[in-house]
């Protein structure tokens, strides 16, 4: 279980998510810059959209977190489906490299190591999934300040700033139900 401080931070964050999501306006140009048209080895004719990129959480320290958003399948009307934020446990376990690729993501890697196939049990069959490599230094997320890798307290701050900036910059969902998930 988390500490009282972590619980309070989470409640504060969830309150802010509700405030921000109620006033989110679609910034489609910005969102399209991060759209993934096709991954190498991806099967043809997938029925969901994907986005990935970096959100800077500390300009001065050169700290940015990498995300991969996989929308719910088109037939489920993604804008009406919940958003699941997936954070793999650590230390150092990438949500993209493990959570998306080995657990709940839409693709699996074939034995040839070059091509992908659809995961019939992918969670995006029912919800939008946001995989976040966190903290800085894990997976594709990075920092230009070596000491950041050892600073545990920054993790919560980085997550919080990421959420706010992500919601402001990327999401086009007018009504949003957020689920937070992590593996410990």
PDB file of C-alpha atoms in Angstrom:
ATOM      1  CA  UNK A   1       0.000   0.000   0.000  1.00  0.00           C
ATOM      2  CA  UNK A   2       1.101   3.565  -0.629  1.00  0.00           C
ATOM      3  CA  UNK A   3       1.841   6.127   2.031  1.00  0.00           C
ATOM      4  CA  UNK A   4      -0.660   8.756   3.175  1.00  0.00           C
ATOM      5  CA  UNK A   5       1.346  11.344   1.224  1.00  0.00           C
ATOM      6  CA  UNK A   6       1.072   9.275  -1.965  1.00  0.00           C
ATOM      7  CA  UNK A   7      -2.668   8.813  -1.415  1.00  0.00           C
ATOM      8  CA  UNK A   8      -3.166  12.553  -0.934  1.00  0.00           C
ATOM      9  CA  UNK A   9      -1.135  13.291  -4.075  1.00  0.00           C
ATOM     10  CA  UNK A  10      -3.211  10.811  -6.054  1.00  0.00           C
ATOM     11  CA  UNK A  11      -6.497  12.325  -4.844  1.00  0.00           C
ATOM     12  CA  UNK A  12      -5.219  15.811  -5.681  1.00  0.00           C
ATOM     13  CA  UNK A  13      -4.201  14.633  -9.147  1.00  0.00           C
ATOM     14  CA  UNK A  14      -7.554  12.953  -9.797  1.00  0.00           C
ATOM     15  CA  UNK A  15      -9.364  16.140  -8.813  1.00  0.00           C
ATOM     16  CA  UNK A  16      -7.255  18.137 -11.247  1.00  0.00           C
ATOM     17  CA  UNK A  17      -7.866  15.581 -14.003  1.00  0.00           C
ATOM     18  CA  UNK A  18     -11.591  16.112 -13.585  1.00  0.00           C
ATOM     19  CA  UNK A  19     -11.187  19.889 -13.808  1.00  0.00           C
ATOM     20  CA  UNK A  20      -8.897  19.756 -16.838  1.00  0.00           C
ATOM     21  CA  UNK A  21     -10.824  17.109 -18.751  1.00  0.00           C
ATOM     22  CA  UNK A  22     -14.038  19.053 -18.429  1.00  0.00           C
ATOM     23  CA  UNK A  23     -12.451  21.931 -20.353  1.00  0.00           C
ATOM     24  CA  UNK A  24     -10.211  20.066 -22.820  1.00  0.00           C
ATOM     25  CA  UNK A  25     -10.431  21.286 -26.385  1.00  0.00           C
ATOM     26  CA  UNK A  26      -9.192  19.117 -29.221  1.00  0.00           C
ATOM     27  CA  UNK A  27      -5.855  20.200 -30.590  1.00  0.00           C
ATOM     28  CA  UNK A  28      -5.834  17.875 -33.584  1.00  0.00           C
ATOM     29  CA  UNK A  29      -2.785  19.405 -35.271  1.00  0.00           C
ATOM     30  CA  UNK A  30      -0.683  18.811 -32.176  1.00  0.00           C
ATOM     31  CA  UNK A  31      -2.098  15.328 -31.735  1.00  0.00           C
ATOM     32  CA  UNK A  32      -1.452  14.360 -35.359  1.00  0.00           C
ATOM     33  CA  UNK A  33       2.268  15.114 -34.949  1.00  0.00           C
ATOM     34  CA  UNK A  34       2.481  12.156 -32.567  1.00  0.00           C
ATOM     35  CA  UNK A  35       0.255   9.795 -34.570  1.00  0.00           C
ATOM     36  CA  UNK A  36       1.801   6.449 -35.478  1.00  0.00           C
ATOM     37  CA  UNK A  37       0.788   5.545 -39.011  1.00  0.00           C
ATOM     38  CA  UNK A  38       2.404   2.114 -39.017  1.00  0.00           C
ATOM     39  CA  UNK A  39       4.908   0.240 -36.870  1.00  0.00           C
ATOM     40  CA  UNK A  40       7.564  -1.941 -38.515  1.00  0.00           C
ATOM     41  CA  UNK A  41       6.078  -5.403 -39.055  1.00  0.00           C
ATOM     42  CA  UNK A  42       2.584  -4.257 -38.094  1.00  0.00           C
ATOM     43  CA  UNK A  43      -0.318  -6.262 -39.522  1.00  0.00           C
ATOM     44  CA  UNK A  44      -2.437  -4.428 -42.120  1.00  0.00           C
ATOM     45  CA  UNK A  45      -5.828  -2.858 -41.463  1.00  0.00           C
ATOM     46  CA  UNK A  46      -5.736  -2.366 -37.716  1.00  0.00           C
ATOM     47  CA  UNK A  47      -8.878  -0.758 -36.326  1.00  0.00           C
ATOM     48  CA  UNK A  48      -7.432   1.630 -33.737  1.00  0.00           C
ATOM     49  CA  UNK A  49      -5.220   4.731 -33.650  1.00  0.00           C
ATOM     50  CA  UNK A  50      -1.845   5.009 -31.924  1.00  0.00           C
ATOM     51  CA  UNK A  51       0.215   7.982 -30.739  1.00  0.00           C
ATOM     52  CA  UNK A  52       3.619   8.248 -29.106  1.00  0.00           C
ATOM     53  CA  UNK A  53       6.061  10.918 -28.125  1.00  0.00           C
ATOM     54  CA  UNK A  54       7.731  12.788 -25.321  1.00  0.00           C
ATOM     55  CA  UNK A  55       6.357  15.165 -22.732  1.00  0.00           C
ATOM     56  CA  UNK A  56       8.971  17.398 -21.099  1.00  0.00           C
ATOM     57  CA  UNK A  57       8.431  17.387 -17.338  1.00  0.00           C
ATOM     58  CA  UNK A  58      11.464  19.490 -16.400  1.00  0.00           C
ATOM     59  CA  UNK A  59      12.998  21.726 -19.056  1.00  0.00           C
ATOM     60  CA  UNK A  60      15.960  22.823 -16.903  1.00  0.00           C
ATOM     61  CA  UNK A  61      17.024  19.259 -16.033  1.00  0.00           C
ATOM     62  CA  UNK A  62      16.329  17.998 -19.555  1.00  0.00           C
ATOM     63  CA  UNK A  63      13.820  15.462 -18.297  1.00  0.00           C
ATOM     64  CA  UNK A  64      11.144  13.970 -20.571  1.00  0.00           C
ATOM     65  CA  UNK A  65       8.816  10.988 -20.274  1.00  0.00           C
ATOM     66  CA  UNK A  66       7.903   8.782 -23.218  1.00  0.00           C
ATOM     67  CA  UNK A  67       4.321   7.673 -23.783  1.00  0.00           C
ATOM     68  CA  UNK A  68       2.445   5.401 -26.167  1.00  0.00           C
ATOM     69  CA  UNK A  69      -1.320   5.908 -26.391  1.00  0.00           C
ATOM     70  CA  UNK A  70      -3.341   3.141 -27.979  1.00  0.00           C
ATOM     71  CA  UNK A  71      -6.952   4.076 -28.544  1.00  0.00           C
ATOM     72  CA  UNK A  72      -9.805   1.644 -28.097  1.00  0.00           C
ATOM     73  CA  UNK A  73     -10.939  -0.100 -31.250  1.00  0.00           C
ATOM     74  CA  UNK A  74     -13.033   2.060 -33.568  1.00  0.00           C
ATOM     75  CA  UNK A  75     -16.141  -0.067 -33.034  1.00  0.00           C
ATOM     76  CA  UNK A  76     -15.988   0.847 -29.334  1.00  0.00           C
ATOM     77  CA  UNK A  77     -15.992   4.608 -30.074  1.00  0.00           C
ATOM     78  CA  UNK A  78     -12.703   5.551 -28.336  1.00  0.00           C
ATOM     79  CA  UNK A  79     -13.924   8.973 -27.184  1.00  0.00           C
ATOM     80  CA  UNK A  80     -16.525   7.255 -25.008  1.00  0.00           C
ATOM     81  CA  UNK A  81     -14.214   4.613 -23.512  1.00  0.00           C
ATOM     82  CA  UNK A  82     -12.183   4.936 -20.290  1.00  0.00           C
ATOM     83  CA  UNK A  83      -8.499   5.820 -20.323  1.00  0.00           C
ATOM     84  CA  UNK A  84      -6.218   3.385 -18.495  1.00  0.00           C
ATOM     85  CA  UNK A  85      -2.818   4.729 -17.462  1.00  0.00           C
ATOM     86  CA  UNK A  86      -0.436   1.749 -17.285  1.00  0.00           C
ATOM     87  CA  UNK A  87       2.719   2.047 -15.152  1.00  0.00           C
ATOM     88  CA  UNK A  88       4.901  -1.048 -14.888  1.00  0.00           C
ATOM     89  CA  UNK A  89       6.599  -1.743 -11.589  1.00  0.00           C
ATOM     90  CA  UNK A  90      10.262  -1.157 -11.203  1.00  0.00           C
ATOM     91  CA  UNK A  91      12.809  -0.280 -10.674  1.00  0.00           C
ATOM     92  CA  UNK A  92      13.630   0.212 -14.300  1.00  0.00           C
ATOM     93  CA  UNK A  93      10.809  -1.740 -15.939  1.00  0.00           C
ATOM     94  CA  UNK A  94       9.501  -0.098 -19.098  1.00  0.00           C
ATOM     95  CA  UNK A  95       5.732   0.085 -19.538  1.00  0.00           C
ATOM     96  CA  UNK A  96       6.224   0.133 -23.311  1.00  0.00           C
ATOM     97  CA  UNK A  97       8.791  -2.668 -23.552  1.00  0.00           C
ATOM     98  CA  UNK A  98       7.048  -4.986 -21.116  1.00  0.00           C
ATOM     99  CA  UNK A  99       3.489  -3.831 -20.370  1.00  0.00           C
ATOM    100  CA  UNK A 100       2.581  -3.083 -23.976  1.00  0.00           C
ATOM    101  CA  UNK A 101       4.659  -5.801 -25.629  1.00  0.00           C
ATOM    102  CA  UNK A 102       4.233  -8.713 -23.227  1.00  0.00           C
ATOM    103  CA  UNK A 103       1.105  -8.054 -21.190  1.00  0.00           C
ATOM    104  CA  UNK A 104      -1.915  -5.982 -22.260  1.00  0.00           C
ATOM    105  CA  UNK A 105      -0.902  -4.243 -25.491  1.00  0.00           C
ATOM    106  CA  UNK A 106      -2.445  -4.791 -28.932  1.00  0.00           C
ATOM    107  CA  UNK A 107       0.534  -6.549 -30.535  1.00  0.00           C
ATOM    108  CA  UNK A 108       2.737  -9.571 -29.943  1.00  0.00           C
ATOM    109  CA  UNK A 109       6.055 -10.248 -31.676  1.00  0.00           C
ATOM    110  CA  UNK A 110       6.168 -13.329 -33.902  1.00  0.00           C
ATOM    111  CA  UNK A 111       8.970 -15.865 -33.460  1.00  0.00           C
ATOM    112  CA  UNK A 112      10.797 -14.378 -36.473  1.00  0.00           C
ATOM    113  CA  UNK A 113      11.417 -11.282 -34.320  1.00  0.00           C
ATOM    114  CA  UNK A 114      10.408  -9.021 -37.223  1.00  0.00           C
ATOM    115  CA  UNK A 115       6.647  -9.097 -37.525  1.00  0.00           C
ATOM    116  CA  UNK A 116       3.737  -8.438 -35.212  1.00  0.00           C
ATOM    117  CA  UNK A 117       0.354 -10.053 -34.788  1.00  0.00           C
ATOM    118  CA  UNK A 118      -2.741  -8.827 -32.962  1.00  0.00           C
ATOM    119  CA  UNK A 119      -3.225  -9.845 -29.346  1.00  0.00           C
ATOM    120  CA  UNK A 120      -6.840 -11.063 -29.070  1.00  0.00           C
ATOM    121  CA  UNK A 121      -6.814 -10.232 -25.337  1.00  0.00           C
ATOM    122  CA  UNK A 122      -5.503  -6.668 -25.669  1.00  0.00           C
ATOM    123  CA  UNK A 123      -7.091  -4.226 -23.274  1.00  0.00           C
ATOM    124  CA  UNK A 124      -7.651  -1.695 -26.048  1.00  0.00           C
ATOM    125  CA  UNK A 125     -10.487  -3.950 -27.163  1.00  0.00           C
ATOM    126  CA  UNK A 126     -12.411  -2.183 -24.382  1.00  0.00           C
ATOM    127  CA  UNK A 127     -10.479   0.941 -23.336  1.00  0.00           C
ATOM    128  CA  UNK A 128      -7.884   3.523 -24.353  1.00  0.00           C
ATOM    129  CA  UNK A 129      -4.485   2.643 -22.883  1.00  0.00           C
ATOM    130  CA  UNK A 130      -1.705   5.093 -22.091  1.00  0.00           C
ATOM    131  CA  UNK A 131       1.645   3.376 -21.468  1.00  0.00           C
ATOM    132  CA  UNK A 132       4.148   5.622 -19.670  1.00  0.00           C
ATOM    133  CA  UNK A 133       7.870   4.890 -19.329  1.00  0.00           C
ATOM    134  CA  UNK A 134       8.603   6.276 -15.897  1.00  0.00           C
ATOM    135  CA  UNK A 135      10.564   7.623 -14.112  1.00  0.00           C
ATOM    136  CA  UNK A 136      13.061   9.452 -16.314  1.00  0.00           C
ATOM    137  CA  UNK A 137      15.827   7.040 -17.284  1.00  0.00           C
ATOM    138  CA  UNK A 138      13.479   4.051 -17.754  1.00  0.00           C
ATOM    139  CA  UNK A 139      12.689   2.729 -21.232  1.00  0.00           C
ATOM    140  CA  UNK A 140      12.583   5.561 -23.761  1.00  0.00           C
ATOM    141  CA  UNK A 141      12.185   8.274 -21.092  1.00  0.00           C
ATOM    142  CA  UNK A 142      15.318  10.269 -20.440  1.00  0.00           C
ATOM    143  CA  UNK A 143      17.071  12.832 -18.316  1.00  0.00           C
ATOM    144  CA  UNK A 144      20.167  14.886 -18.996  1.00  0.00           C
ATOM    145  CA  UNK A 145      20.859  15.111 -15.244  1.00  0.00           C
ATOM    146  CA  UNK A 146      22.492  11.900 -13.988  1.00  0.00           C
ATOM    147  CA  UNK A 147      21.459  12.493 -10.366  1.00  0.00           C
ATOM    148  CA  UNK A 148      17.786  12.328 -11.425  1.00  0.00           C
ATOM    149  CA  UNK A 149      18.070   8.568 -11.801  1.00  0.00           C
ATOM    150  CA  UNK A 150      18.540   8.272  -8.027  1.00  0.00           C
ATOM    151  CA  UNK A 151      15.926  10.853  -7.005  1.00  0.00           C
ATOM    152  CA  UNK A 152      12.809   8.938  -6.000  1.00  0.00           C
ATOM    153  CA  UNK A 153      10.835  12.026  -4.937  1.00  0.00           C
ATOM    154  CA  UNK A 154      10.970  13.410  -8.447  1.00  0.00           C
ATOM    155  CA  UNK A 155       9.018  10.424  -9.752  1.00  0.00           C
ATOM    156  CA  UNK A 156       5.718  11.652  -8.325  1.00  0.00           C
ATOM    157  CA  UNK A 157       6.341  15.208  -9.519  1.00  0.00           C
ATOM    158  CA  UNK A 158       7.290  13.990 -12.981  1.00  0.00           C
ATOM    159  CA  UNK A 159       4.146  11.855 -13.215  1.00  0.00           C
ATOM    160  CA  UNK A 160       1.954  14.734 -12.123  1.00  0.00           C
ATOM    161  CA  UNK A 161       3.457  17.211 -14.599  1.00  0.00           C
ATOM    162  CA  UNK A 162       3.237  14.607 -17.353  1.00  0.00           C
ATOM    163  CA  UNK A 163      -0.484  14.077 -16.726  1.00  0.00           C
ATOM    164  CA  UNK A 164      -1.249  17.770 -16.798  1.00  0.00           C
ATOM    165  CA  UNK A 165       0.794  18.447 -19.920  1.00  0.00           C
ATOM    166  CA  UNK A 166      -0.492  15.326 -21.670  1.00  0.00           C
ATOM    167  CA  UNK A 167      -4.110  16.200 -21.026  1.00  0.00           C
ATOM    168  CA  UNK A 168      -3.535  19.784 -22.121  1.00  0.00           C
ATOM    169  CA  UNK A 169      -1.600  18.875 -25.276  1.00  0.00           C
ATOM    170  CA  UNK A 170      -2.899  15.566 -26.539  1.00  0.00           C
ATOM    171  CA  UNK A 171      -6.262  14.309 -25.469  1.00  0.00           C
ATOM    172  CA  UNK A 172      -9.246  14.912 -27.660  1.00  0.00           C
ATOM    173  CA  UNK A 173     -11.606  13.022 -25.364  1.00  0.00           C
ATOM    174  CA  UNK A 174     -14.389  15.316 -24.206  1.00  0.00           C
ATOM    175  CA  UNK A 175     -15.717  12.986 -21.552  1.00  0.00           C
ATOM    176  CA  UNK A 176     -13.063  10.899 -19.909  1.00  0.00           C
ATOM    177  CA  UNK A 177     -13.017   8.239 -17.228  1.00  0.00           C
ATOM    178  CA  UNK A 178      -9.448   7.614 -16.017  1.00  0.00           C
ATOM    179  CA  UNK A 179      -8.210   4.337 -14.525  1.00  0.00           C
ATOM    180  CA  UNK A 180      -4.739   4.204 -12.992  1.00  0.00           C
ATOM    181  CA  UNK A 181      -2.977   0.828 -13.138  1.00  0.00           C
ATOM    182  CA  UNK A 182       0.475  -0.271 -12.182  1.00  0.00           C
ATOM    183  CA  UNK A 183       2.329  -3.481 -11.551  1.00  0.00           C
ATOM    184  CA  UNK A 184       4.271  -3.675  -8.300  1.00  0.00           C
TER     185      UNK A 184
END
